[in-house]
Coordinates of N, CA and C in Angstrom, one line a residue:
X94 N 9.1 39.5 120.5 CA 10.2 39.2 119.6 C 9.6 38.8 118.2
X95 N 10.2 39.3 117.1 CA 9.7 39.2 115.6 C 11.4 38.6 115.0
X96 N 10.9 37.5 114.3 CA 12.1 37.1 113.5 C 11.1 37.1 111.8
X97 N 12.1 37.7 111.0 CA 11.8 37.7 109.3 C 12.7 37.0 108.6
X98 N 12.5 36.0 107.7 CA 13.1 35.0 107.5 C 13.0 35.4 105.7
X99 N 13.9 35.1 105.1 CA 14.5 35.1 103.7 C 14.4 34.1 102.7
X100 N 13.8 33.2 101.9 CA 14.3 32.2 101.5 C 15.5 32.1 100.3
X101 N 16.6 32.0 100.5 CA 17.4 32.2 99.7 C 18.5 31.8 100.5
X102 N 19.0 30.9 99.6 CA 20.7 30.0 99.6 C 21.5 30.9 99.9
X103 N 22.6 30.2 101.0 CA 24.0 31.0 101.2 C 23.3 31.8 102.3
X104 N 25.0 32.3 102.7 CA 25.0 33.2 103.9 C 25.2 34.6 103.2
X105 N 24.1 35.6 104.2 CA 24.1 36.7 104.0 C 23.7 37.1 103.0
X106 N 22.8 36.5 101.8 CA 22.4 37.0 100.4 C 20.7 37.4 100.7
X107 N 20.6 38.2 101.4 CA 19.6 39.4 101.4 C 20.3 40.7 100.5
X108 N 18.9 41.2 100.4 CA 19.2 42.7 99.6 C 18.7 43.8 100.5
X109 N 19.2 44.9 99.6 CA 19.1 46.0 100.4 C 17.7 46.3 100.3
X110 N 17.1 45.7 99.4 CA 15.4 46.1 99.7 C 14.6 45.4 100.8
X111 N 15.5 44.3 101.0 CA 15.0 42.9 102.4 C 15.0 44.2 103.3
X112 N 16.6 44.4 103.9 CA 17.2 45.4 104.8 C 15.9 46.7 105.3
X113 N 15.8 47.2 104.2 CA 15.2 48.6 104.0 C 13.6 47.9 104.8
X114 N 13.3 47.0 104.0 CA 11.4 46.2 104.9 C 11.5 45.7 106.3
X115 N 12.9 45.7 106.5 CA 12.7 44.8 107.9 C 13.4 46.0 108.7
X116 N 13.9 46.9 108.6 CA 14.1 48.3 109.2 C 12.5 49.1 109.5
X117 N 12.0 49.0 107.8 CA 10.6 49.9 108.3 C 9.7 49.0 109.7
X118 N 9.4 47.6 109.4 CA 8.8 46.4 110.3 C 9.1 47.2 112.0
X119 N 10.4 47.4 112.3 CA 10.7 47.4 113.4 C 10.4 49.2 114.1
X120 N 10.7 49.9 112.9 CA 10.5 51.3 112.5 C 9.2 51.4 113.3
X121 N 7.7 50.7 112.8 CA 6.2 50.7 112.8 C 6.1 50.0 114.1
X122 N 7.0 48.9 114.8 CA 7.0 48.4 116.1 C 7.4 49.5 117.0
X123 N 8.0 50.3 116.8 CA 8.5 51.4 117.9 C 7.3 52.0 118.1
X124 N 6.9 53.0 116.6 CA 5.8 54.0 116.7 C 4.9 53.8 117.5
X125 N 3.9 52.4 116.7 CA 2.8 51.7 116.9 C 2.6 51.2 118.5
X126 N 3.9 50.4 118.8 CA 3.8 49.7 119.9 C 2.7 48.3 120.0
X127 N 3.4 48.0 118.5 CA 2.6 46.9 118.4 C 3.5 46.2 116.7
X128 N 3.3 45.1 116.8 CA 3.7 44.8 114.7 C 2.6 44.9 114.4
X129 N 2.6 45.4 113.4 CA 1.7 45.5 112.1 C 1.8 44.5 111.0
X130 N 0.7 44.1 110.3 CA 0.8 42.9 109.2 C 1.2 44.1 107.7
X131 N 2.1 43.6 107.5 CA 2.6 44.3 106.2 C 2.5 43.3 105.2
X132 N 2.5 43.7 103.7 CA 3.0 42.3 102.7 C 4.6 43.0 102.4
X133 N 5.1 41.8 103.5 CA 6.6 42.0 103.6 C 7.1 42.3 101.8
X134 N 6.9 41.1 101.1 CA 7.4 41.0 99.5 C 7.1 42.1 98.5
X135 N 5.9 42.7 98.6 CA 5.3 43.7 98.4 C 6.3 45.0 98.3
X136 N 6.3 45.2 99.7 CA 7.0 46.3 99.9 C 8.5 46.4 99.6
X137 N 9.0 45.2 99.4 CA 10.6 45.2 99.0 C 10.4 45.4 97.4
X138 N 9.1 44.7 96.6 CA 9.4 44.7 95.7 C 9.2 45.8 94.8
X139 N 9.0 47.5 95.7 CA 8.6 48.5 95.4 C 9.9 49.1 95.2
X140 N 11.0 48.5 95.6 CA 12.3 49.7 95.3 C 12.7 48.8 94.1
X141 N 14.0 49.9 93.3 CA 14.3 49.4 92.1 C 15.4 48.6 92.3
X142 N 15.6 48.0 90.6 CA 16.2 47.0 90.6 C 17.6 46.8 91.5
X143 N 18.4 48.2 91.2 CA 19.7 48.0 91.8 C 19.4 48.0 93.8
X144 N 18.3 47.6 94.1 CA 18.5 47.7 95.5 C 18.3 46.2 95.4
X145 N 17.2 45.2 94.7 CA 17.4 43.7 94.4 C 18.6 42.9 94.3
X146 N 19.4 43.2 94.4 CA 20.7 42.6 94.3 C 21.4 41.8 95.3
X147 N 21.6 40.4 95.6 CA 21.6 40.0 97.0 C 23.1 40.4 97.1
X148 N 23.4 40.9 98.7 CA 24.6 41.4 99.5 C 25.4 40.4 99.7
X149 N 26.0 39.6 98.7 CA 27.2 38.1 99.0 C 28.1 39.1 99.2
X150 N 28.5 38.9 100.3 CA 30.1 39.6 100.2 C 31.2 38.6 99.8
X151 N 30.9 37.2 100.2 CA 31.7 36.1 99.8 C 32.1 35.9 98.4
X152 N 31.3 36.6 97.0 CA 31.4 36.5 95.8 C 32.3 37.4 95.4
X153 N 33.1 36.7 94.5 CA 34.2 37.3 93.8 C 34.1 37.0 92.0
X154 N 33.8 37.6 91.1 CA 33.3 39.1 91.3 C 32.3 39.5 91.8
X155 N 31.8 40.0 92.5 CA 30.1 40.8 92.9 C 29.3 40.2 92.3
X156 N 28.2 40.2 92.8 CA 27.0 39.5 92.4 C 26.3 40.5 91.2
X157 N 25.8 40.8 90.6 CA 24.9 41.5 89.8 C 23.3 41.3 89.6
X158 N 23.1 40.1 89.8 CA 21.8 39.8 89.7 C 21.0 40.3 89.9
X159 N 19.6 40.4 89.7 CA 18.3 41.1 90.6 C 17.8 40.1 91.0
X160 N 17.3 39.9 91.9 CA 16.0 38.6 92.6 C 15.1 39.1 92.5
X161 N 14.0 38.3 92.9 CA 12.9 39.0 93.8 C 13.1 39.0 95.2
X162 N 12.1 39.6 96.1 CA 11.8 39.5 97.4 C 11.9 37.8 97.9
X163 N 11.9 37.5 99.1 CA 12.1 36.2 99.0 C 11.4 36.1 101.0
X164 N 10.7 37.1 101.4 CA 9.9 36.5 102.6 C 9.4 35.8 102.5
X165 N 9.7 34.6 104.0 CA 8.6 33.8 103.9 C 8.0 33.6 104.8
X166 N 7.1 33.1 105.9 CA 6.9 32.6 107.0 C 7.6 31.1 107.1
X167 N 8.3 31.3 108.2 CA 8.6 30.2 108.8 C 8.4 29.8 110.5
X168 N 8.3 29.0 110.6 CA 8.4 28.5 112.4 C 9.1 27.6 112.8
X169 N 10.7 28.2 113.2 CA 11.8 27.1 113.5 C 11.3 26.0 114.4
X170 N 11.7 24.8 114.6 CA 11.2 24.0 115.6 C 12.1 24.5 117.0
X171 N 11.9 23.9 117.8 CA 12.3 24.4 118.9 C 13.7 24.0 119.2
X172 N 14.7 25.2 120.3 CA 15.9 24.2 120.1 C 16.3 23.0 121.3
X173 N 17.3 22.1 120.9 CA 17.6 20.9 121.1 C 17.5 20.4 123.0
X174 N 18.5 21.9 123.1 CA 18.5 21.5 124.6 C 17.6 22.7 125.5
X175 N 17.6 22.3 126.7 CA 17.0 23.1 127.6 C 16.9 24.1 127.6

């Protein structure tokens, strides 16, 4: 199991360039039969701007912004109960 983690506020505000790196990630897990070390940020930050745009569906009007990539390593602590 691989979990990719986003740093960015709110629910659901990834972009479609996050989507697109963490599709290929899993894409190179099939082939390979193995993960590969990618530079996750890198690679999102190769598509253009209008793919940077975080996916709020909650925002009224639409978001427009561009971000950057926003991967990070994290290691959730463990959960609470058994």
């Amino acid at each position: 199991m691989r979990q990719l983690f986003v740093n960015r506020a709110g629910h659901r505000t990834h972009t479609a360039a996050e989507e697109l790196v963490a599709s290929r990630v899993l894409e190179d897990r099939i082939s390979f039969g193995r993960w590969t070390a990618l530079d996750l940020n890198a690679l999102a930050g190769q598509h253009g701007p209008e793919s940077r745009v975080p996916q709020d569906w909650t925002a009224t009007p639409p978001r427009e912004e561009t971000v950057a990539p926003g991967f990070v390593t994290h290691h959730p602590g463990h959960f609470p109960r058994p």
